[in-house]
Amino acid sequence: MSIPKLEFPPFHLPPEAEALRLEVRAFLKEAVPRIKTEDRFASWNTPSPEFSRELGKKGWIGITWPKQYGGSEKSFLERYVVTEELLGNGAPAGAHWVADRQSGPLLLRFGSQEQRDAILPRITAGECFFSIGMSEPDSGSDLASVRTRAEPVPGGFRVNGTKVWTSGAHRNHYCITLVRTSGQHGDRHKGLSQLLVDLKTPGVTIRPIINLAGRHDWNEVTFTDAFIPESCLIGNEGDGWLQVTSELAFERSGPERFMQNFYVLRELVRVLGRNPSGRAAAILGRLIARLWTLRQMSVAVAGMMQGGKSPAIEAALVKDLGTIYQQDLPEIARVISESDATTEDDMADFLDIAQYATMMAPSYTIQGGTTQVLRGIVARGLGLR
Amino acid sequence: MDKETRDMLLETAGRFFTERCDRAVVNNVEKGEWPADLWKEIEEMGLPLIAVPEDKGGVGGTLADMLALLRLAGEHAVPVPLAETALANLLIAAAGGEPKPGPATLALGNLKLSGGRLTGKILRVPFAGVAERFVCVVDKTLVVVGKGAAKVEATPSHAGEPYGSVTFDNATAEFSGASAVSAERAFELAAVMRAMQMAGAADRVLATAVEYSKQRVQFGKPISTFQAIQHMLAELASCVAATIASAEAASRDADEGGLADGGAFSIAAAKSQCSDFAHRISAIAHQSMGAMGFTHEHVLHHYTRRLWVWRRDFGSESFWGEKIGAAYAKAGPDALWPSLSASRYPA
C-alpha cells in the first residue's frame, strides 16, 4: 500500500521534565486559589496579568528561549509539561498564552535584533501580551485572501484595513498583523508580510465583538491610515505567508486543543460521587480513556518535534480529534449527570457548568484551523489531493 | 531482541503474511477449513515462540516484540491463533513449563481449581475449535488442559473464526505451575494483545479505503478528488491514528513495567479506546466504499468484521471503561489529573 504510515511513536517525557512538573504543580496548588478571576473555571484563555507576572518570576514563560531574553533555555518538552500543568490545574494563563506559544517564538525566529531585545524580556517577565492579527471580515479559513494593506511610505508603512476575532486586543500590548505590502489582492501567498503593531498606535481602533456566551474576548481592530515604522516589519517583506504558516504549527499541536474544558471532566468526577453506578463509571472511564489517548498522541508529536521533525499532519489529527472530544465531553457529561448525580443540588450546579461548556464548545473546532481545514491537510497527507 | 533484529523479523513475517494469508485462506477458515500448512510454516518460523526464552527453545523476544508481531498479524487478518498461542506460550514458559507445538488458546474467566482439577465454563474462547490446548490462570496457578479433557461447543465468531464455549468438568491438567501473572493480569495481557491486532486491522482498513478511493471513478473522476470523500477519509485517519497510538503506548507501558503488572491503566485505556473507535472506523470505511465494500468478494470485511469481534474480546469499552471510571471516581476529582498524566490508576 502506498499511503504514508500514521505513526505516533510512544514517547516518554524526560526525567527533568517530570521533575519540573512537580515543581509547577506545587506552585499552582498554592497560586491558583489565591488569584481571583471572573471565571469560575479558568483556562488558557482566562487572562490574569497578576498570574502571568508570577509565572514569569518563576521563569516559566518563554522557558525554551535564550537566557539573554529572560528565557531558561530548557527543552520544548519542559515547555510541554508547564503547558499541560497549567491546563490540568485550571490556571488563568490567558494573558501571556499567545505570546509564549507563538508570538515570541516567531520573533525569535524571524524578528530583528532590536525587536527581540525590546520585546522578549518583557514577555518572559509576564508583562507583555500579544494578539493574533490574521483573520479579516472576508478572510477566515482562506487566510491568503487578506486585504489589509500596508503601503510603503517614508520610514514605514501606512496601514488600512480591518482585522476580526482578535482575542484580547483590548487588553494586550501588541498584535502581530498579517498585511499585504505589495502586489494585488489576487496574488494570494505573494506580497504578504507581518507587522509588529503596538495596539496604542494612533489610527488603530479597537471595538468589542461579543460572543454568543455574552463574553468580550474578541475584537474588531480597524486600521485607518495608521503609521507603522519600518522597524516593526517582522522578517522580510513578502515572507509573511511562510512565517504565518510556521506560526500556525505552534498553534495547533498543544494540549490546549483537548484540555480547554478539562474542568468538565473534573466536575463530572465530583458530581458522580465516590461510588457511581456501573453505567456511569463506564461512561466516565471511556471519556478518561479518550483523553489519555489524546495525551499519548500529543506527547508523541512533542517527541517528534523535539527530534527535529515537522509532524504537521499528526498535529492536525490531534487537533481534529481533540476539539471534537471537547465538544462531546459536555454533552456526554450532561446526560449522565442527569441520571447519576449524587444529589439534586450537585446536579443543578453541574448542569450549569455543562451548559456553559456547551456554549463555548462551537469555538473549539473553528479557532486555530477549522475541522474542515484540518481534514484538508490530512487528506493531502493521505495523497488524496 | 534489538531493534535491527525485530525489524528484520517483522519484515520477514510481513512478506510471509502477504504471500500466504491471501483472501482464499481467510475465506476458507470461515468455511471451516483449518489451514494446516500455514500454521506449520508459522511454527517453522518460530513465531508462536517469539516471547519464549531461548533456553526454552524460543526466540527470546520481549513482550513488546510479541505485540509488534501481533499488530502485523492484525494487519493481515492472519486467520490462525498466532496471538493466542504466542501469549499462551509466554505464560507457560513463565510458569516453568515447556511450550509444545500446536495451536493453543486462552480460556480466561471464572474457573475453579480443586485437587489439581479444573471446573467451569468460558464463553467465546477464540479458536476453541482448533486449539490443541487451553491455557487458564486460576488464582496464582497456571493450568494447561488438553483438548481431550475439555468440551467445546462451536460458536463461530462473526468474523468466521472458530470461537467456542469451553466447559471443563473436573478436567485433568496437562501441566500446572505457579503462574507469573494473576488471572486479572492474564486478561490484561490478552487485552493489549487484541488492542495491537486492532491497530493493525485499523491501519489496513484505512489503506484499503484510501486505495479504493483513488481507483474508483464516478462522474468522470476518481472519488478521492471529491471533498466529501477526502474529509471522510481524513476523519477515518484520525480514528485509526488514535487506535494505533493508544495500542502502541499500552504495549510500551506493559513491556517496560514488567510482565506482572506493567501498564495496567494504559492497557485498560487503550482497549477501551480501540474498542470505542472500531465503530467509526468500520462505518466510515464502508460508507466510502459503497456496495463494493459490503460484498463478501471484497477483503474489507476481513478487517472490519475482526474489529467488531475483537472489540468484544478480552473486555469491551464498557468493561474497561467501568474499571477505569470506578477507580477514578473512588479517588475523587483531585486525583484525576495526577493519575491521568502518570498513566496510572489512582492510588
XYZ file of C-alpha atoms in Angstrom:
732
model
C 0.000 0.000 0.000
C 1.335 3.372 -0.943
C -0.143 5.571 1.739
C 2.175 7.027 4.366
C 2.020 5.211 7.701
C 0.450 7.107 10.555
C 2.799 6.573 13.443
C 2.753 8.161 16.858
C 5.841 6.566 18.411
C 5.237 6.321 22.165
C 7.377 8.917 23.827
C 8.483 9.403 27.421
C 8.822 12.914 28.712
C 12.369 13.030 30.141
C 13.072 12.974 33.910
C 13.940 16.684 34.017
C 10.524 17.481 32.556
C 8.799 15.233 35.087
C 10.781 16.892 37.896
C 9.679 20.302 36.644
C 6.077 19.049 36.580
C 6.113 18.528 40.336
C 7.568 21.982 40.892
C 4.939 23.618 38.680
C 2.167 21.593 40.282
C 3.216 22.651 43.786
C 3.314 26.312 42.717
C -0.121 26.129 41.084
C -1.663 24.426 44.082
C -0.762 27.499 46.076
C -1.218 30.217 43.445
C -4.403 29.253 41.572
C -6.825 29.511 44.525
C -5.246 32.811 45.584
C -5.679 34.627 42.281
C -9.133 35.980 41.588
C -10.551 35.837 38.082
C -14.005 36.354 36.699
C -14.054 32.740 35.511
C -15.096 30.070 37.935
C -13.215 27.587 35.794
C -10.162 29.294 34.411
C -8.419 28.074 31.313
C -5.829 29.098 28.801
C -7.984 31.940 27.617
C -8.806 33.352 31.043
C -6.497 36.370 31.396
C -4.839 37.334 34.660
C -1.857 39.669 34.306
C -1.205 39.084 38.012
C -0.876 35.342 37.471
C 1.253 35.804 34.358
C 3.694 38.044 36.271
C 4.046 35.398 38.976
C 4.643 32.711 36.393
C 7.198 34.974 34.717
C 9.038 35.355 38.010
C 9.339 31.571 38.189
C 10.966 31.601 34.726
C 8.163 29.558 33.173
C 7.223 31.884 30.320
C 9.432 31.582 27.246
C 11.060 28.674 29.038
C 12.838 27.446 25.893
C 14.196 30.855 24.884
C 17.792 32.078 25.284
C 18.763 33.404 28.694
C 19.636 36.809 27.232
C 15.892 37.367 26.773
C 14.955 36.047 30.191
C 14.350 32.528 28.950
C 15.535 29.385 30.698
C 16.979 27.547 27.662
C 15.027 24.452 28.576
C 13.688 21.945 26.093
C 10.425 22.009 24.200
C 9.376 19.053 26.362
C 9.732 21.036 29.555
C 7.547 23.692 27.992
C 5.059 20.953 27.185
C 4.879 19.938 30.829
C 4.366 23.520 32.030
C 1.575 23.915 29.470
C -0.287 20.796 30.486
C 0.058 21.527 34.192
C -1.454 24.987 33.630
C -4.364 23.337 31.845
C -4.729 20.405 34.239
C -4.829 22.706 37.245
C -7.154 25.387 35.906
C -4.597 28.207 35.897
C -5.694 31.578 34.454
C -2.894 31.585 31.914
C -4.668 33.537 29.172
C -2.784 36.829 29.347
C 0.603 35.525 28.228
C -0.526 32.385 26.364
C -0.285 33.623 22.778
C 2.991 35.480 23.378
C 4.549 32.379 24.909
C 3.167 29.947 22.357
C 3.602 31.698 19.056
C 4.425 35.434 19.034
C 7.668 35.110 20.989
C 8.892 32.080 19.000
C 8.029 33.959 15.794
C 10.104 36.969 16.863
C 12.952 34.685 17.925
C 12.961 33.064 14.538
C 12.253 35.945 12.183
C 12.398 39.169 14.234
C 15.184 41.753 14.149
C 17.682 42.001 16.990
C 16.086 45.280 18.003
C 12.622 43.678 18.144
C 13.891 40.759 20.193
C 15.727 42.964 22.654
C 12.749 45.251 23.076
C 10.002 42.650 23.396
C 11.176 39.221 24.501
C 12.411 40.152 28.012
C 9.032 41.758 28.695
C 7.224 38.594 27.558
C 9.303 36.326 29.777
C 8.654 38.684 32.702
C 4.919 38.158 32.151
C 4.392 41.825 31.346
C 3.813 41.906 27.617
C 0.846 40.281 25.934
C 0.020 39.573 22.304
C -2.918 39.210 19.959
C -3.061 37.465 16.606
C -3.980 39.656 13.629
C -4.763 37.147 10.942
C -8.490 36.840 10.179
C -10.483 39.568 8.431
C -14.173 40.003 7.655
C -13.592 38.404 4.237
C -10.670 36.127 5.193
C -11.244 33.299 7.611
C -10.107 29.851 6.579
C -8.889 31.398 3.324
C -6.200 33.400 5.067
C -4.218 34.181 1.923
C -7.027 36.456 0.774
C -6.272 39.180 3.363
C -6.970 42.709 2.197
C -5.421 44.807 4.959
C -2.914 46.875 3.071
C 0.373 48.287 4.301
C 1.542 50.861 1.815
C 5.250 51.699 1.956
C 5.756 55.362 2.915
C 8.969 57.136 4.019
C 10.156 55.488 7.261
C 7.485 52.792 7.366
C 4.015 51.748 6.248
C 0.599 53.310 6.129
C -1.888 50.604 7.110
C -5.576 50.436 6.213
C -7.958 47.561 6.774
C -9.809 45.535 9.381
C -8.905 42.502 11.454
C -11.562 40.499 13.308
C -11.841 37.839 16.014
C -8.772 39.484 17.551
C -8.763 37.932 21.015
C -7.695 40.189 23.850
C -6.770 43.178 21.659
C -8.452 45.440 24.235
C -6.097 44.174 26.944
C -2.929 43.270 25.098
C 0.073 45.320 24.070
C 0.860 44.103 20.580
C -0.763 42.404 17.653
C 1.279 40.585 15.015
C -0.645 41.562 11.942
C -0.675 39.893 8.540
C -0.870 42.532 5.821
C -0.406 42.924 2.101
C 2.719 45.007 1.471
C 2.964 44.513 -2.277
C 1.064 43.080 -5.218
C -2.665 42.698 -5.618
C -5.449 41.026 -3.672
C -5.433 38.124 -6.148
C -1.730 37.380 -5.699
C -2.541 35.031 -2.847
C 0.586 33.979 -0.939
C 2.873 36.533 -2.597
C 3.328 40.040 -1.230
C 2.212 39.312 2.337
C 4.205 40.493 5.361
C 3.856 40.533 9.136
C 3.988 43.721 11.184
C 4.559 44.112 14.901
C 1.747 46.526 15.743
C 1.616 48.429 19.034
C -2.090 48.421 19.827
C -1.828 52.016 21.148
C -0.790 53.296 17.700
C -2.879 56.283 16.500
C -5.243 55.177 13.764
C -5.785 51.752 15.356
C -9.335 51.430 16.696
C -10.450 48.510 18.845
C -14.132 47.616 19.143
C -15.580 44.661 21.045
C -17.199 41.691 19.314
C -19.306 39.918 21.905
C -19.570 36.152 21.549
C -22.733 34.084 21.996
C -21.978 33.482 25.655
C -22.022 37.241 26.231
C -18.261 37.464 26.734
C -15.985 40.136 25.431
C -12.892 38.332 24.240
C -12.856 39.078 20.534
C -12.396 42.475 18.936
C -12.550 44.173 15.623
C -9.306 46.054 15.032
C -9.527 48.765 12.398
C -6.526 50.461 10.823
C -7.188 53.939 9.404
C -4.043 55.439 7.889
C -2.122 54.014 10.855
C 1.609 54.646 10.554
C 3.750 51.634 11.455
C 7.526 52.277 11.484
C 9.754 50.222 9.203
C 11.463 48.807 12.282
C 8.231 46.925 13.011
C 8.375 44.753 9.892
C 8.961 41.158 11.052
C 11.366 39.238 8.827
C 11.491 40.092 5.152
C 8.890 41.967 3.204
C 6.922 39.366 1.268
C 7.731 36.414 3.556
C 4.559 36.770 5.590
C 2.915 33.614 4.322
C 5.879 31.403 5.164
C 6.093 32.956 8.614
C 2.402 32.690 9.348
C 2.375 29.019 8.377
C 5.159 28.233 10.825
C 3.226 30.147 13.485
C 0.126 28.027 12.865
C 2.102 24.842 13.520
C 2.788 26.093 17.066
C -0.860 26.945 17.403
C -2.187 23.503 16.541
C -0.095 20.980 18.312
C -0.514 21.778 22.005
C -2.570 20.168 24.774
C -4.890 23.191 24.851
C -6.642 21.515 21.934
C -8.013 18.771 24.161
C -7.773 20.205 27.690
C -9.549 23.521 27.305
C -12.599 22.270 29.183
C -10.841 19.735 31.401
C -12.855 21.209 34.297
C -15.972 19.485 32.918
C -14.376 16.062 33.368
C -13.099 17.021 36.794
C -16.504 18.260 37.909
C -18.128 15.158 36.424
C -15.965 13.018 38.720
C -17.160 15.167 41.613
C -20.857 15.029 40.748
C -20.919 11.250 40.198
C -19.544 10.700 43.704
C -17.203 8.052 45.010
C -19.353 5.057 44.169
C -21.118 5.587 40.825
C -23.345 3.057 39.052
C -21.646 0.695 36.639
C -23.139 2.555 33.712
C -21.926 5.957 34.947
C -18.480 4.555 35.719
C -18.209 3.080 32.227
C -19.102 6.387 30.586
C -16.636 8.267 32.787
C -13.936 5.685 32.119
C -14.404 5.883 28.356
C -14.031 9.663 28.486
C -10.857 9.281 30.557
C -9.530 6.721 28.060
C -10.186 9.133 25.175
C -8.363 11.942 26.935
C -5.480 9.625 27.813
C -5.187 8.613 24.165
C -5.132 12.244 23.026
C -2.396 12.933 25.529
C -0.340 9.977 24.281
C -0.711 11.300 20.723
C 0.163 14.840 21.708
C 3.221 13.738 23.714
C 4.310 11.663 20.710
C 4.007 14.760 18.495
C 6.053 16.741 21.031
C 8.672 14.000 20.906
C 8.779 14.163 17.119
C 9.152 17.958 17.228
C 11.936 17.701 19.794
C 13.586 15.196 17.450
C 13.640 17.833 14.715
C 10.694 16.552 12.669
C 7.755 18.662 11.472
C 4.721 16.484 12.144
C 2.160 18.840 10.585
C -0.277 16.075 9.641
C -0.014 14.419 13.040
C -0.610 17.791 14.742
C -3.688 18.335 12.565
C -5.011 14.885 13.544
C -4.565 15.660 17.249
C -6.396 18.975 16.933
C -9.224 17.380 14.952
C -9.744 14.548 17.453
C -9.076 16.764 20.472
C -11.523 19.506 19.616
C -14.259 17.009 18.813
C -13.621 15.305 22.151
C -14.023 18.715 23.815
C -17.363 19.147 22.084
C -18.572 15.670 23.029
C -17.485 15.981 26.659
C -20.146 18.431 27.950
C -22.872 16.560 26.086
C -21.971 13.131 27.409
C -21.389 14.547 30.896
C -24.706 16.407 30.914
C -26.739 13.332 30.071
C -25.081 11.020 32.591
C -25.208 13.611 35.375
C -28.970 13.904 34.999
C -29.412 10.276 35.941
C -26.409 9.719 38.167
C -25.588 12.847 40.177
C -25.333 12.110 43.872
C -27.646 14.954 44.942
C -30.124 17.276 43.226
C -28.128 20.354 44.219
C -24.946 18.910 42.779
C -26.792 18.019 39.623
C -28.226 21.515 39.185
C -24.810 23.036 39.710
C -23.166 20.612 37.300
C -25.819 21.201 34.628
C -24.976 24.912 34.767
C -21.308 24.079 34.288
C -22.123 21.772 31.380
C -24.421 24.406 29.883
C -21.654 26.993 29.931
C -19.217 24.479 28.441
C -21.748 23.711 25.723
C -21.987 27.395 24.813
C -18.215 27.610 24.438
C -17.942 24.349 22.505
C -18.621 25.607 18.949
C -15.431 27.699 19.079
C -13.116 24.710 19.549
C -13.482 23.334 16.040
C -13.205 26.792 14.480
C -10.275 28.572 16.154
C -6.748 27.744 15.032
C -7.948 25.998 11.855
C -11.446 24.593 11.348
C -12.118 20.872 11.295
C -12.543 21.172 7.534
C -9.205 22.952 7.048
C -7.513 20.291 9.185
C -9.144 17.489 7.220
C -7.901 19.107 4.037
C -4.368 18.975 5.448
C -4.791 15.331 6.445
C -6.298 14.443 3.058
C -3.233 15.948 1.395
C -1.071 13.845 3.695
C -3.002 10.754 2.605
C -2.229 11.624 -1.015
C -5.831 12.433 -1.881
C -5.164 15.984 -3.063
C 15.709 -8.509 20.715
C 17.432 -5.404 19.399
C 15.693 -3.055 17.008
C 17.512 -4.368 13.964
C 16.576 -7.982 14.719
C 12.981 -7.007 15.382
C 12.714 -5.002 12.168
C 14.149 -7.927 10.233
C 11.741 -10.377 11.831
C 8.789 -8.079 11.143
C 9.846 -7.614 7.542
C 10.158 -11.359 7.004
C 6.858 -12.021 8.745
C 5.142 -9.228 6.790
C 6.287 -10.701 3.488
C 5.218 -14.153 4.599
C 1.740 -12.971 5.670
C 1.299 -11.099 2.382
C 2.126 -14.199 0.376
C 0.444 -16.864 2.454
C -2.581 -15.227 4.086
C -4.419 -14.284 0.955
C -8.138 -13.824 0.590
C -8.790 -17.503 -0.121
C -7.054 -18.664 3.050
C -9.039 -16.248 5.210
C -12.317 -17.142 3.479
C -11.638 -20.873 3.785
C -11.167 -20.583 7.543
C -14.648 -19.108 7.611
C -15.895 -22.221 5.784
C -14.327 -24.359 8.487
C -11.069 -25.323 6.774
C -8.087 -25.311 9.083
C -5.018 -24.010 7.158
C -2.667 -26.692 8.425
C 0.153 -25.752 6.036
C 0.019 -22.093 7.033
C 0.177 -22.992 10.716
C 3.076 -25.370 10.081
C 5.042 -22.643 8.327
C 4.265 -20.149 11.095
C 5.657 -22.669 13.596
C 8.715 -23.301 11.447
C 9.410 -19.576 11.559
C 9.207 -19.750 15.349
C 6.521 -17.067 15.556
C 4.396 -18.696 18.298
C 7.570 -18.847 20.409
C 8.551 -15.228 19.847
C 8.349 -14.286 23.541
C 9.621 -17.602 24.927
C 13.200 -17.506 26.274
C 15.900 -19.096 24.140
C 16.766 -21.662 26.822
C 13.239 -22.995 26.479
C 13.554 -23.296 22.748
C 12.006 -19.901 21.984
C 13.059 -16.860 20.010
C 13.883 -14.865 23.144
C 11.883 -11.751 22.281
C 10.190 -9.423 24.743
C 6.501 -8.816 25.306
C 6.886 -5.695 23.123
C 8.409 -7.781 20.322
C 5.482 -10.162 20.507
C 2.948 -7.328 20.457
C 4.642 -5.709 17.451
C 4.359 -9.003 15.588
C 0.689 -9.297 16.515
C -0.064 -5.812 15.205
C 1.357 -7.025 11.924
C -0.746 -10.199 12.127
C -3.808 -7.994 12.629
C -2.879 -6.010 9.548
C -3.052 -9.248 7.558
C -6.098 -10.822 9.254
C -3.955 -13.913 9.917
C -6.753 -16.467 10.470
C -4.983 -18.746 12.943
C -4.442 -18.336 16.697
C -0.954 -16.895 16.431
C -1.736 -14.220 19.028
C -3.385 -16.600 21.479
C -0.653 -19.228 21.106
C 2.196 -16.734 21.429
C 0.754 -15.316 24.645
C -0.130 -18.803 25.944
C 3.442 -19.969 25.309
C 4.857 -16.906 27.019
C 2.698 -17.624 30.087
C 3.517 -21.342 30.087
C 7.253 -20.651 29.922
C 6.970 -18.002 32.660
C 5.239 -20.598 34.851
C 8.127 -23.016 34.381
C 6.523 -25.107 31.664
C 7.733 -26.177 28.229
C 5.664 -24.807 25.356
C 4.576 -27.559 22.971
C 3.879 -27.336 19.263
C 0.348 -26.864 18.019
C -2.188 -24.064 18.283
C -3.230 -23.085 21.797
C -5.684 -20.564 23.172
C -6.573 -18.684 26.310
C -9.605 -19.666 28.365
C -9.726 -16.820 30.843
C -12.503 -16.213 33.310
C -14.264 -17.661 36.284
C -12.852 -21.159 36.849
C -12.327 -23.306 39.914
C -9.298 -25.433 40.655
C -9.717 -28.210 43.159
C -7.289 -31.046 43.777
C -5.482 -30.118 40.545
C -8.674 -30.451 38.520
C -10.355 -27.628 36.658
C -14.074 -26.867 36.551
C -16.073 -24.112 34.880
C -17.317 -22.740 31.590
C -15.859 -19.926 29.481
C -17.834 -18.400 26.616
C -16.435 -17.157 23.286
C -12.983 -18.682 23.619
C -11.079 -17.658 20.476
C -10.113 -20.555 18.202
C -11.509 -23.054 20.714
C -12.492 -25.223 17.753
C -8.910 -25.768 16.604
C -6.823 -25.340 19.771
C -4.786 -28.317 20.939
C -4.782 -26.964 24.471
C -6.336 -24.332 26.692
C -4.328 -22.089 28.985
C -6.067 -20.842 32.104
C -4.977 -18.887 35.156
C -6.809 -19.641 38.382
C -5.737 -17.606 41.389
C -1.955 -17.895 41.110
C -1.832 -21.170 39.225
C -1.388 -21.596 35.515
C -3.241 -24.613 34.212
C -2.935 -26.172 30.773
C -5.716 -28.515 29.710
C -5.515 -30.628 26.565
C -8.416 -30.514 24.114
C -9.375 -34.087 25.002
C -10.164 -33.074 28.572
C -12.453 -30.178 27.610
C -15.846 -29.978 25.975
C -16.049 -27.456 23.158
C -19.269 -26.166 21.715
C -18.679 -24.317 18.452
C -19.879 -20.694 18.403
C -18.017 -19.191 15.433
C -17.223 -15.518 15.758
C -18.897 -13.029 13.462
C -15.598 -12.877 11.590
C -15.964 -16.599 10.893
C -13.193 -17.730 13.187
C -13.734 -20.966 15.170
C -14.598 -19.470 18.550
C -16.397 -21.682 21.020
C -17.696 -22.228 24.541
C -15.356 -24.377 26.572
C -16.520 -26.454 29.522
C -14.138 -28.047 31.979
C -15.767 -30.653 34.189
C -13.222 -31.779 36.750
C -10.683 -31.682 33.918
C -7.175 -33.067 34.400
C -4.332 -30.656 33.760
C -1.677 -31.444 31.181
C 0.556 -29.036 33.061
C 0.181 -26.757 36.039
C 2.649 -24.411 37.663
C 2.978 -21.255 39.706
C 1.773 -18.504 37.356
C 3.971 -15.462 36.826
C 0.814 -13.400 36.474
C -2.537 -13.167 38.236
C -5.748 -14.170 36.478
C -6.627 -10.495 36.161
C -3.225 -9.760 34.643
C -3.558 -12.584 32.119
C -6.784 -10.926 30.980
C -4.985 -7.559 30.717
C -2.226 -9.076 28.606
C -4.841 -10.614 26.326
C -6.490 -7.179 26.078
C -3.308 -5.412 24.963
C -2.709 -8.252 22.522
C -6.139 -7.618 20.959
C -5.596 -3.858 21.005
C -2.458 -4.299 18.922
C -4.249 -6.607 16.493
C -6.960 -3.942 16.219
C -4.292 -1.334 15.461
C -3.046 -3.497 12.611
C -6.518 -4.136 11.229
C -7.466 -0.454 11.533
C -4.352 0.522 9.622
C -5.295 -1.877 6.839
C -8.872 -0.550 6.715
C -7.515 2.968 6.140
C -5.084 1.818 3.475
C -7.829 -0.159 1.725
C -10.294 2.733 1.722
C -7.686 5.249 0.531
C -6.530 2.977 -2.306
C -10.080 2.297 -3.363
C -10.945 5.996 -3.465
C -8.068 6.636 -5.853
C -9.146 3.888 -8.232
C -12.904 4.176 -8.153
C -14.079 6.555 -10.875
C -17.504 8.208 -10.720
C -18.760 11.312 -12.516
C -15.633 11.015 -14.651
C -13.015 11.278 -11.899
C -11.564 9.299 -9.030
C -13.788 9.704 -5.966
C -10.664 10.663 -3.990
C -10.919 14.064 -5.669
C -14.282 14.785 -4.045
C -14.013 16.843 -0.905
C -16.788 14.852 0.779
C -14.708 11.684 0.395
C -11.462 13.436 1.378
C -12.991 14.623 4.632
C -14.452 11.215 5.436
C -11.092 9.569 4.912
C -9.351 12.248 6.971
C -11.724 11.530 9.845
C -11.089 7.824 9.344
C -7.364 8.539 9.571
C -7.855 10.337 12.889
C -9.701 7.353 14.394
C -7.085 4.943 13.054
C -4.272 7.134 14.396
C -5.876 7.135 17.858
C -6.250 3.350 17.726
C -2.614 2.865 16.787
C -1.291 5.456 19.243
C -3.226 4.063 22.213
C -2.316 0.440 21.467
C 1.349 1.281 20.967
C 1.512 3.327 24.169
C -0.106 0.488 26.143
C 2.226 -2.025 24.545
C 5.241 0.022 25.562
C 3.959 0.532 29.117
C 3.094 -3.169 29.520
C 6.566 -4.148 28.406
C 8.521 -1.558 30.351
C 6.547 -2.004 33.559
C 7.155 -5.743 33.697
C 5.081 -8.827 32.974
C 3.431 -8.933 36.401
C 1.705 -5.552 36.331
C 3.243 -3.096 33.826
C 0.955 -0.566 32.179
C -2.258 -1.794 33.834
C -4.041 1.527 33.343
C -2.642 2.126 29.853
C -3.917 -1.264 28.719
C -7.386 -0.563 30.084
C -7.473 2.859 28.431
C -6.126 1.543 25.139
C -8.564 -1.364 24.883
C -11.410 0.999 25.769
C -10.264 3.461 23.100
C -9.619 0.847 20.401
C -12.987 -0.788 21.029
C -14.709 2.604 21.048
C -13.330 3.632 17.658
C -13.950 0.283 15.928
C -17.431 1.526 15.076
C -16.399 4.832 13.444
C -13.535 3.168 11.581
C -15.748 0.478 10.098
C -18.643 2.839 9.432
C -16.588 5.418 7.542
C -14.619 2.843 5.553
C -17.775 1.059 4.449
C -19.571 4.278 3.578
C -16.633 5.432 1.463
C -16.503 2.154 -0.453
C -20.203 1.808 -1.139
C -21.749 -1.502 -2.178
C -18.388 -2.885 -3.288
C -17.045 -2.881 0.280
C -20.195 -4.614 1.519
C -19.658 -7.685 -0.671
C -18.133 -10.904 0.557
C -15.932 -10.761 -2.527
C -14.019 -7.727 -1.292
C -11.471 -8.124 1.521
C -12.603 -5.076 3.540
C -14.794 -7.281 5.739
C -11.812 -9.398 6.754
C -10.734 -6.366 8.750
C -13.969 -4.620 9.716
C -15.571 -7.833 10.962
C -12.486 -8.593 13.013
C -12.627 -5.111 14.521
C -16.234 -5.760 15.505
C -15.301 -9.099 17.088
C -12.053 -8.003 18.684
C -13.643 -5.013 20.386
C -15.672 -7.507 22.455
C -12.791 -9.884 23.139
C -10.994 -9.596 26.485
C -13.057 -6.660 27.654
C -15.086 -4.171 25.633
C -15.046 -0.403 26.095
C -17.835 -0.868 28.655
C -15.813 -3.382 30.657
C -12.568 -1.408 30.722
C -14.395 1.907 30.933
C -16.199 0.768 34.061
C -12.962 -0.384 35.629
C -11.283 2.954 34.933
C -14.326 5.015 35.873
C -14.894 3.192 39.161
C -11.270 3.633 40.209
C -11.138 7.318 39.273
C -14.498 8.063 40.893
C -13.428 6.346 44.089
C -10.315 8.524 44.278
C -12.238 11.764 43.618
C -11.584 14.821 41.435
C -8.233 15.837 42.938
C -6.639 12.567 41.825
C -7.846 12.884 38.223
C -5.054 14.892 36.635
C -2.106 13.494 38.647
C -3.211 9.941 37.801
C -4.089 10.550 34.163
C -0.823 12.371 33.482
C 1.104 9.486 35.039
C -0.867 6.839 33.066
C -1.912 5.195 36.321
C -4.956 4.158 38.239
C -5.342 6.491 41.235
C -3.577 5.140 44.308
